[in-house]
Amino acid sequence: MSMHTVHPSVVAEQPSGTSAFRPPRAPAGGNLVGSLDLMGSPLSFGRNEEIYGENDEAEYVYKIVRGTVRIYKIMSDGRRQIGAFYLPGDIFGMEVGALHEFSAEAIGNATVLVIKRSALISLADRDGVVARELWAFTACELRRLQRHVLLLIQSAQERVAAFLLEMSDRVASNDAIELPMSRQDIADYLGLTIETVSRTLTQLETAATIALPTSRRVVLRNRGALCRLNA
Amino acid sequence: MSMHTVHPSVVAEQPSGTSAFRPPRAPAGGNLVGSLDLMGSPLSFGRNEEIYGENDEAEYVYKIVRGTVRIYKIMSDGRRQIGAFYLPGDIFGMEVGALHEFSAEAIGNATVLVIKRSALISLADRDGVVARELWAFTACELRRLQRHVLLLIQSAQERVAAFLLEMSDRVASNDAIELPMSRQDIADYLGLTIETVSRTLTQLETAATIALPTSRRVVLRNRGALCRLNA
DNA sequence: CGACCATTTGATATGGATCAAGCGATGTGG
DNA sequence: CCACATCGCTTGATCCATATCAAATGGTCG
């Protein structure tokens, strides 16, 4: 892994072919959003382009304007574990230590606002409210990870159901979800194989719990059944 | 689960029959230790006694003086997931929200110092250094959970090896570990069954990677092999 | 149309769970 | 002091969910 990512210069924003994302109901990042809106400058990344690498100097914090980002680690055996997906409105890359804990990549074309981490930190040093927001942000990530740990000890059906409910909360207008990520991404997020994810979705469709008009579009037909699986 | 735990009044400290723990090399809690040393009052709990319950008001923060504590959740299907073990010197129970995310129990007899969370929070409001320490503490927990997520997608051997190395870092004088927790506790921490934990330890012993003079005592005979499994 | 990539589906293998029994400490009462 | 119950742990036999290996399908873009 590279020890320091050179940030690509600001490139012209390529219009994404698909899906205008709605702002998620409860964007990760909370009030930090304000600071970033004020101070960030926009930057665009293409499909699968690296935004930063694991162990890179954590120079910037990012807020997504458009597109989706995955953060991940590659394990020694070559497997990839995706730690989180970030959607428009979400903030990522804010580390407490000096280095990034994960690598980050744009899943499709993505536009982000960037702000210098050092600026945010020194702002927090002067302003207790900002300091509190940074803490709350980290706590939010902590709770997300706690839920993820609980997910990973469940069955494949439970994991996929929980994933769909999570995505539904974050991207859906009502019960239709446009998935921005591939089956492989989902598998690496849930600790399953691509085949198991695919089969599980098929099972859910057969059970009329969901519909799959296309592989990337999921319609929740029976949210109660999903919640029961999730429990 | 109880909505509010009544704290048992301070009871006479029963001397534990076994194992004087050495202070861990890098106790969770860092500099918060200072505040708690100054302000905490001691409290003892017996084997399996509840310290607080999930969703209880997070009134206190705890620092372990003696003994071991587990925090856990009971899932809807009855399974128990242990989120962490805390050893002497460690701090636990510090929530950012108003409620405890997990339940906490003493594994054996344990003594803790307690401090009012509200006191710590208001101290942080006045003192930026304390605020920073609280943030750093939460970040430390976050990194611990990140490692745990990576653990849970590995094989049984890898999980057990990682567990032994973790415990070795935290409790061992050199290569002998006195485990304070049962096989069931280990299993619920690693997302395995008690039988799989037992068999895996037996395999490691057969491979001369560890020795098991008693079921609770583990001697690391080949740390390199464990690290390779962990990788 | 044809190449390519993502996804689905099928067949089989396997690691860990489950069910069941045995074993070794520890403690209790006779 | 010993018989016996209890509890935590280990070991064995079998089962099952998911991984793995392999192939077919379908959608997208040149």
GROMACS .gro file of N, CA, C and O in nm, chain A residues 41-142:
model
  408
   41SER      N    1  -1.345   2.258  -0.052
   41SER     CA    2  -1.343   2.285  -0.195
   41SER      C    3  -1.371   2.154  -0.267
   41SER      O    4  -1.331   2.048  -0.220
   42PRO      N    5  -1.442   2.158  -0.381
   42PRO     CA    6  -1.489   2.034  -0.444
   42PRO      C    7  -1.378   1.963  -0.522
   42PRO      O    8  -1.287   2.026  -0.574
   43LEU      N    9  -1.392   1.831  -0.527
   43LEU     CA   10  -1.293   1.745  -0.590
   43LEU      C   11  -1.370   1.625  -0.644
   43LEU      O   12  -1.462   1.577  -0.579
   44SER      N   13  -1.333   1.578  -0.763
   44SER     CA   14  -1.406   1.464  -0.820
   44SER      C   15  -1.315   1.345  -0.843
   44SER      O   16  -1.196   1.359  -0.871
   45PHE      N   17  -1.373   1.227  -0.831
   45PHE     CA   18  -1.300   1.102  -0.850
   45PHE      C   19  -1.379   1.013  -0.944
   45PHE      O   20  -1.502   1.014  -0.943
   46GLY      N   21  -1.307   0.937  -1.024
   46GLY     CA   22  -1.373   0.845  -1.116
   46GLY      C   23  -1.396   0.710  -1.050
   46GLY      O   24  -1.351   0.684  -0.939
   47ARG      N   25  -1.469   0.625  -1.122
   47ARG     CA   26  -1.500   0.490  -1.078
   47ARG      C   27  -1.375   0.415  -1.030
   47ARG      O   28  -1.274   0.409  -1.103
   48ASN      N   29  -1.380   0.363  -0.908
   48ASN     CA   30  -1.271   0.285  -0.847
   48ASN      C   31  -1.143   0.364  -0.821
   48ASN      O   32  -1.040   0.306  -0.791
   49GLU      N   33  -1.152   0.494  -0.831
   49GLU     CA   34  -1.033   0.575  -0.808
   49GLU      C   35  -1.006   0.585  -0.657
   49GLU      O   36  -1.097   0.602  -0.577
   50GLU      N   37  -0.879   0.574  -0.621
   50GLU     CA   38  -0.842   0.583  -0.480
   50GLU      C   39  -0.848   0.727  -0.431
   50GLU      O   40  -0.800   0.818  -0.498
   51ILE      N   41  -0.909   0.747  -0.316
   51ILE     CA   42  -0.917   0.880  -0.256
   51ILE      C   43  -0.803   0.896  -0.155
   51ILE      O   44  -0.737   0.998  -0.150
   52TYR      N   45  -0.783   0.792  -0.076
   52TYR     CA   46  -0.661   0.785   0.005
   52TYR      C   47  -0.632   0.640   0.036
   52TYR      O   48  -0.719   0.553   0.015
   53GLY      N   49  -0.513   0.611   0.081
   53GLY     CA   50  -0.475   0.473   0.111
   53GLY      C   51  -0.457   0.453   0.260
   53GLY      O   52  -0.434   0.549   0.335
   54GLU      N   53  -0.470   0.328   0.302
   54GLU     CA   54  -0.445   0.293   0.442
   54GLU      C   55  -0.305   0.339   0.480
   54GLU      O   56  -0.211   0.322   0.403
   55ASN      N   57  -0.294   0.399   0.598
   55ASN     CA   58  -0.166   0.447   0.650
   55ASN      C   59  -0.113   0.572   0.582
   55ASN      O   60  -0.004   0.618   0.615
   56ASP      N   61  -0.188   0.625   0.488
   56ASP     CA   62  -0.153   0.758   0.438
   56ASP      C   63  -0.170   0.859   0.550
   56ASP      O   64  -0.254   0.841   0.639
   57GLU      N   65  -0.094   0.964   0.540
   57GLU     CA   66  -0.114   1.079   0.628
   57GLU      C   67  -0.260   1.125   0.614
   57GLU      O   68  -0.310   1.142   0.503
   58ALA      N   69  -0.328   1.143   0.727
   58ALA     CA   70  -0.471   1.184   0.723
   58ALA      C   71  -0.478   1.336   0.711
   58ALA      O   72  -0.503   1.406   0.807
   59GLU      N   73  -0.456   1.385   0.589
   59GLU     CA   74  -0.443   1.530   0.570
   59GLU      C   75  -0.579   1.596   0.554
   59GLU      O   76  -0.599   1.709   0.596
   60TYR      N   77  -0.673   1.522   0.494
   60TYR     CA   78  -0.803   1.582   0.463
   60TYR      C   79  -0.919   1.504   0.524
   60TYR      O   80  -0.909   1.384   0.550
   61VAL      N   81  -1.029   1.575   0.541
   61VAL     CA   82  -1.158   1.515   0.576
   61VAL      C   83  -1.250   1.542   0.458
   61VAL      O   84  -1.235   1.643   0.389
   62TYR      N   85  -1.343   1.450   0.432
   62TYR     CA   86  -1.421   1.457   0.309
   62TYR      C   87  -1.571   1.455   0.339
   62TYR      O   88  -1.616   1.381   0.427
   63LYS      N   89  -1.644   1.532   0.262
   63LYS     CA   90  -1.790   1.523   0.268
   63LYS      C   91  -1.842   1.494   0.128
   63LYS      O   92  -1.806   1.565   0.033
   64ILE      N   93  -1.924   1.394   0.115
   64ILE     CA   94  -1.969   1.354  -0.017
   64ILE      C   95  -2.080   1.445  -0.067
   64ILE      O   96  -2.177   1.471   0.004
   65VAL      N   97  -2.062   1.493  -0.189
   65VAL     CA   98  -2.165   1.573  -0.255
   65VAL      C   99  -2.248   1.483  -0.346
   65VAL      O  100  -2.369   1.489  -0.350
   66ARG      N  101  -2.178   1.396  -0.417
   66ARG     CA  102  -2.245   1.310  -0.514
   66ARG      C  103  -2.165   1.180  -0.527
   66ARG      O  104  -2.042   1.183  -0.523
   67GLY      N  105  -2.233   1.067  -0.540
   67GLY     CA  106  -2.165   0.939  -0.556
   67GLY      C  107  -2.156   0.863  -0.425
   67GLY      O  108  -2.216   0.902  -0.325
   68THR      N  109  -2.082   0.754  -0.428
   68THR     CA  110  -2.068   0.667  -0.312
   68THR      C  111  -1.922   0.629  -0.295
   68THR      O  112  -1.850   0.611  -0.393
   69VAL      N  113  -1.881   0.618  -0.170
   69VAL     CA  114  -1.742   0.584  -0.139
   69VAL      C  115  -1.739   0.462  -0.049
   69VAL      O  116  -1.827   0.445   0.035
   70ARG      N  117  -1.642   0.374  -0.072
   70ARG     CA  118  -1.621   0.260   0.019
   70ARG      C  119  -1.486   0.278   0.087
   70ARG      O  120  -1.390   0.324   0.026
   71ILE      N  121  -1.481   0.242   0.216
   71ILE     CA  122  -1.352   0.234   0.283
   71ILE      C  123  -1.328   0.087   0.313
   71ILE      O  124  -1.420   0.012   0.342
   72TYR      N  125  -1.204   0.043   0.304
   72TYR     CA  126  -1.176  -0.100   0.313
   72TYR      C  127  -1.033  -0.126   0.355
   72TYR      O  128  -0.948  -0.037   0.351
   73LYS      N  129  -1.010  -0.250   0.393
   73LYS     CA  130  -0.875  -0.300   0.417
   73LYS      C  131  -0.855  -0.428   0.337
   73LYS      O  132  -0.949  -0.506   0.321
   74ILE      N  133  -0.735  -0.450   0.292
   74ILE     CA  134  -0.699  -0.577   0.230
   74ILE      C  135  -0.626  -0.658   0.336
   74ILE      O  136  -0.528  -0.612   0.395
   75MET      N  137  -0.675  -0.780   0.362
   75MET     CA  138  -0.611  -0.864   0.464
   75MET      C  139  -0.494  -0.939   0.402
   75MET      O  140  -0.479  -0.946   0.281
   76SER      N  141  -0.416  -1.000   0.490
   76SER     CA  142  -0.296  -1.069   0.445
   76SER      C  143  -0.328  -1.180   0.345
   76SER      O  144  -0.249  -1.211   0.257
   77ASP      N  145  -0.445  -1.244   0.360
   77ASP     CA  146  -0.479  -1.353   0.268
   77ASP      C  147  -0.540  -1.301   0.138
   77ASP      O  148  -0.586  -1.379   0.055
   78GLY      N  149  -0.542  -1.169   0.121
   78GLY     CA  150  -0.591  -1.113  -0.003
   78GLY      C  151  -0.738  -1.073   0.001
   78GLY      O  152  -0.786  -1.003  -0.088
   79ARG      N  153  -0.809  -1.120   0.108
   79ARG     CA  154  -0.950  -1.082   0.116
   79ARG      C  155  -0.963  -0.934   0.148
   79ARG      O  156  -0.876  -0.874   0.209
   80ARG      N  157  -1.073  -0.877   0.101
   80ARG     CA  158  -1.099  -0.736   0.125
   80ARG      C  159  -1.216  -0.722   0.221
   80ARG      O  160  -1.319  -0.787   0.203
   81GLN      N  161  -1.201  -0.646   0.327
   81GLN     CA  162  -1.313  -0.618   0.414
   81GLN      C  163  -1.352  -0.473   0.397
   81GLN      O  164  -1.270  -0.383   0.419
   82ILE      N  165  -1.476  -0.450   0.357
   82ILE     CA  166  -1.526  -0.313   0.345
   82ILE      C  167  -1.578  -0.270   0.481
   82ILE      O  168  -1.661  -0.339   0.541
   83GLY      N  169  -1.527  -0.159   0.531
   83GLY     CA  170  -1.565  -0.111   0.664
   83GLY      C  171  -1.692  -0.029   0.662
   83GLY      O  172  -1.768  -0.029   0.759
   84ALA      N  173  -1.715   0.042   0.553
   84ALA     CA  174  -1.835   0.125   0.546
   84ALA      C  175  -1.856   0.174   0.403
   84ALA      O  176  -1.762   0.179   0.323
   85PHE      N  177  -1.982   0.207   0.374
   85PHE     CA  178  -2.017   0.280   0.252
   85PHE      C  179  -2.058   0.420   0.296
   85PHE      O  180  -2.129   0.435   0.396
   86TYR      N  181  -2.015   0.521   0.220
   86TYR     CA  182  -2.057   0.657   0.251
   86TYR      C  183  -2.133   0.715   0.133
   86TYR      O  184  -2.092   0.699   0.018
   87LEU      N  185  -2.245   0.780   0.165
   87LEU     CA  186  -2.336   0.834   0.064
   87LEU      C  187  -2.338   0.986   0.070
   87LEU      O  188  -2.281   1.045   0.162
   88PRO      N  189  -2.403   1.051  -0.025
   88PRO     CA  190  -2.407   1.198  -0.025
   88PRO      C  191  -2.453   1.253   0.110
   88PRO      O  192  -2.551   1.206   0.166
   89GLY      N  193  -2.381   1.350   0.159
   89GLY     CA  194  -2.411   1.408   0.289
   89GLY      C  195  -2.322   1.352   0.398
   89GLY      O  196  -2.301   1.416   0.501
   90ASP      N  197  -2.270   1.232   0.376
   90ASP     CA  198  -2.185   1.167   0.477
   90ASP      C  199  -2.044   1.227   0.478
   90ASP      O  200  -1.995   1.275   0.376
   91ILE      N  201  -1.983   1.220   0.594
   91ILE     CA  202  -1.845   1.263   0.611
   91ILE      C  203  -1.759   1.142   0.639
   91ILE      O  204  -1.800   1.052   0.712
   92PHE      N  205  -1.641   1.137   0.579
   92PHE     CA  206  -1.550   1.026   0.607
   92PHE      C  207  -1.406   1.075   0.603
   92PHE      O  208  -1.379   1.187   0.559
   93GLY      N  209  -1.318   0.991   0.652
   93GLY     CA  210  -1.175   1.023   0.649
   93GLY      C  211  -1.128   1.101   0.771
   93GLY      O  212  -1.010   1.134   0.781
   94MET      N  213  -1.219   1.131   0.865
   94MET     CA  214  -1.180   1.204   0.985
   94MET      C  215  -1.116   1.107   1.083
   94MET      O  216  -1.184   1.025   1.144
   95GLU      N  217  -0.985   1.113   1.097
   95GLU     CA  218  -0.915   1.024   1.188
   95GLU      C  219  -0.876   1.100   1.313
   95GLU      O  220  -0.857   1.221   1.310
   96VAL      N  221  -0.863   1.028   1.423
   96VAL     CA  222  -0.816   1.090   1.546
   96VAL      C  223  -0.663   1.085   1.548
   96VAL      O  224  -0.597   1.179   1.588
   97GLY      N  225  -0.609   0.973   1.500
   97GLY     CA  226  -0.464   0.963   1.484
   97GLY      C  227  -0.419   1.031   1.357
   97GLY      O  228  -0.498   1.089   1.284
   98ALA      N  229  -0.290   1.022   1.329
   98ALA     CA  230  -0.232   1.096   1.217
   98ALA      C  231  -0.252   1.024   1.082
   98ALA      O  232  -0.243   1.086   0.977
   99LEU      N  233  -0.279   0.892   1.088
   99LEU     CA  234  -0.286   0.814   0.964
   99LEU      C  235  -0.427   0.761   0.939
   99LEU      O  236  -0.503   0.739   1.033
  100HIS      N  237  -0.459   0.738   0.813
  100HIS     CA  238  -0.587   0.678   0.779
  100HIS      C  239  -0.587   0.530   0.817
  100HIS      O  240  -0.491   0.458   0.788
  101GLU      N  241  -0.696   0.486   0.878
  101GLU     CA  242  -0.708   0.347   0.922
  101GLU      C  243  -0.745   0.255   0.806
  101GLU      O  244  -0.716   0.137   0.808
  102PHE      N  245  -0.816   0.309   0.707
  102PHE     CA  246  -0.862   0.232   0.592
  102PHE      C  247  -0.818   0.300   0.463
  102PHE      O  248  -0.768   0.412   0.467
  103SER      N  249  -0.834   0.231   0.352
  103SER     CA  250  -0.825   0.296   0.222
  103SER      C  251  -0.964   0.341   0.181
  103SER      O  252  -1.064   0.283   0.225
  104ALA      N  253  -0.971   0.440   0.097
  104ALA     CA  254  -1.101   0.490   0.049
  104ALA      C  255  -1.099   0.499  -0.103
  104ALA      O  256  -1.000   0.544  -0.162
  105GLU      N  257  -1.209   0.454  -0.166
  105GLU     CA  258  -1.222   0.460  -0.311
  105GLU      C  259  -1.361   0.509  -0.348
  105GLU      O  260  -1.458   0.478  -0.279
  106ALA      N  261  -1.370   0.582  -0.457
  106ALA     CA  262  -1.500   0.614  -0.515
  106ALA      C  263  -1.554   0.488  -0.581
  106ALA      O  264  -1.480   0.416  -0.648
  107ILE      N  265  -1.682   0.457  -0.558
  107ILE     CA  266  -1.741   0.339  -0.620
  107ILE      C  267  -1.778   0.371  -0.765
  107ILE      O  268  -1.743   0.298  -0.856
  108GLY      N  269  -1.847   0.480  -0.786
  108GLY     CA  270  -1.870   0.531  -0.922
  108GLY      C  271  -1.805   0.666  -0.929
  108GLY      O  272  -1.715   0.696  -0.851
  109ASN      N  273  -1.847   0.750  -1.020
  109ASN     CA  274  -1.798   0.888  -1.017
  109ASN      C  275  -1.850   0.953  -0.891
  109ASN      O  276  -1.966   0.932  -0.854
  110ALA      N  277  -1.766   1.029  -0.826
  110ALA     CA  278  -1.806   1.089  -0.700
  110ALA      C  279  -1.743   1.226  -0.686
  110ALA      O  280  -1.631   1.250  -0.730
  111THR      N  281  -1.818   1.315  -0.624
  111THR     CA  282  -1.767   1.448  -0.594
  111THR      C  283  -1.770   1.469  -0.444
  111THR      O  284  -1.870   1.438  -0.379
  112VAL      N  285  -1.660   1.519  -0.390
  112VAL     CA  286  -1.651   1.541  -0.245
  112VAL      C  287  -1.603   1.682  -0.218
  112VAL      O  288  -1.540   1.745  -0.303
  113LEU      N  289  -1.636   1.730  -0.100
  113LEU     CA  290  -1.574   1.851  -0.050
  113LEU      C  291  -1.461   1.809   0.042
  113LEU      O  292  -1.476   1.714   0.119
  114VAL      N  293  -1.349   1.880   0.036
  114VAL     CA  294  -1.238   1.845   0.125
  114VAL      C  295  -1.206   1.963   0.215
  114VAL      O  296  -1.227   2.078   0.179
  115ILE      N  297  -1.160   1.928   0.333
  115ILE     CA  298  -1.116   2.031   0.426
  115ILE      C  299  -0.993   1.977   0.495
  115ILE      O  300  -0.980   1.856   0.514
  116LYS      N  301  -0.900   2.064   0.527
  116LYS     CA  302  -0.779   2.019   0.593
  116LYS      C  303  -0.814   1.973   0.734
  116LYS      O  304  -0.880   2.045   0.809
  117ARG      N  305  -0.770   1.853   0.768
  117ARG     CA  306  -0.795   1.801   0.900
  117ARG      C  307  -0.734   1.893   1.007
  117ARG      O  308  -0.796   1.920   1.111
  118SER      N  309  -0.615   1.945   0.976
  118SER     CA  310  -0.546   2.031   1.074
  118SER      C  311  -0.629   2.156   1.104
  118SER      O  312  -0.633   2.202   1.218
  119ALA      N  313  -0.700   2.207   1.002
  119ALA     CA  314  -0.783   2.325   1.023
  119ALA      C  315  -0.898   2.292   1.118
  119ALA      O  316  -0.930   2.369   1.209
  120LEU      N  317  -0.956   2.174   1.096
  120LEU     CA  318  -1.069   2.132   1.179
  120LEU      C  319  -1.022   2.111   1.323
  120LEU      O  320  -1.088   2.154   1.419
  121ILE      N  321  -0.905   2.050   1.336
  121ILE     CA  322  -0.854   2.022   1.471
  121ILE      C  323  -0.823   2.152   1.544
  121ILE      O  324  -0.857   2.168   1.661
  122SER      N  325  -0.760   2.245   1.474
  122SER     CA  326  -0.724   2.369   1.545
  122SER      C  327  -0.850   2.450   1.575
  122SER      O  328  -0.858   2.519   1.677
  123LEU      N  329  -0.949   2.437   1.488
  123LEU     CA  330  -1.078   2.501   1.517
  123LEU      C  331  -1.137   2.442   1.646
  123LEU      O  332  -1.188   2.513   1.732
  124ALA      N  333  -1.127   2.309   1.657
  124ALA     CA  334  -1.180   2.241   1.776
  124ALA      C  335  -1.105   2.284   1.902
  124ALA      O  336  -1.164   2.294   2.010
  125ASP      N  337  -0.976   2.312   1.885
  125ASP     CA  338  -0.897   2.356   2.001
  125ASP      C  339  -0.947   2.491   2.052
  125ASP      O  340  -0.943   2.517   2.173
  126ARG      N  341  -0.993   2.574   1.960
  126ARG     CA  342  -1.040   2.707   2.001
  126ARG      C  343  -1.188   2.706   2.040
  126ARG      O  344  -1.232   2.788   2.120
  127ASP      N  345  -1.263   2.614   1.981
  127ASP     CA  346  -1.408   2.617   1.997
  127ASP      C  347  -1.460   2.485   2.054
  127ASP      O  348  -1.459   2.384   1.986
  128GLY      N  349  -1.507   2.489   2.178
  128GLY     CA  350  -1.555   2.369   2.245
  128GLY      C  351  -1.671   2.302   2.173
  128GLY      O  352  -1.686   2.180   2.178
  129VAL      N  353  -1.751   2.381   2.104
  129VAL     CA  354  -1.866   2.324   2.032
  129VAL      C  355  -1.817   2.234   1.920
  129VAL      O  356  -1.867   2.123   1.900
  130VAL      N  357  -1.717   2.281   1.847
  130VAL     CA  358  -1.661   2.200   1.738
  130VAL      C  359  -1.596   2.074   1.795
  130VAL      O  360  -1.611   1.965   1.741
  131ALA      N  361  -1.526   2.092   1.907
  131ALA     CA  362  -1.462   1.977   1.972
  131ALA      C  363  -1.567   1.872   2.006
  131ALA      O  364  -1.549   1.753   1.980
  132ARG      N  365  -1.677   1.918   2.061
  132ARG     CA  366  -1.786   1.828   2.097
  132ARG      C  367  -1.842   1.758   1.975
  132ARG      O  368  -1.875   1.640   1.978
  133GLU      N  369  -1.850   1.830   1.863
  133GLU     CA  370  -1.902   1.771   1.739
  133GLU      C  371  -1.807   1.663   1.686
  133GLU      O  372  -1.852   1.561   1.636
  134LEU      N  373  -1.679   1.690   1.697
  134LEU     CA  374  -1.581   1.590   1.652
  134LEU      C  375  -1.596   1.464   1.736
  134LEU      O  376  -1.594   1.351   1.685
  135TRP      N  377  -1.613   1.481   1.865
  135TRP     CA  378  -1.630   1.367   1.954
  135TRP      C  379  -1.758   1.291   1.918
  135TRP      O  380  -1.758   1.168   1.905
  136ALA      N  381  -1.865   1.366   1.898
  136ALA     CA  382  -1.994   1.303   1.864
  136ALA      C  383  -1.983   1.226   1.732
  136ALA      O  384  -2.041   1.119   1.716
  137PHE      N  385  -1.905   1.282   1.641
  137PHE     CA  386  -1.886   1.217   1.513
  137PHE      C  387  -1.817   1.081   1.532
  137PHE      O  388  -1.859   0.978   1.478
  138THR      N  389  -1.711   1.080   1.610
  138THR     CA  390  -1.638   0.956   1.637
  138THR      C  391  -1.729   0.855   1.708
  138THR      O  392  -1.728   0.737   1.677
  139ALA      N  393  -1.811   0.905   1.800
  139ALA     CA  394  -1.903   0.817   1.872
  139ALA      C  395  -2.004   0.754   1.779
  139ALA      O  396  -2.043   0.638   1.794
  140CYS      N  397  -2.044   0.830   1.678
  140CYS     CA  398  -2.140   0.782   1.579
  140CYS      C  399  -2.078   0.667   1.499
  140CYS      O  400  -2.142   0.564   1.476
  141GLU      N  401  -1.953   0.684   1.461
  141GLU     CA  402  -1.882   0.579   1.391
  141GLU      C  403  -1.868   0.456   1.481
  141GLU      O  404  -1.879   0.342   1.434
  142LEU      N  405  -1.847   0.479   1.608
  142LEU     CA  406  -1.832   0.369   1.703
  142LEU      C  407  -1.961   0.287   1.709
  142LEU      O  408  -1.958   0.163   1.704
   0.00000   0.00000   0.00000
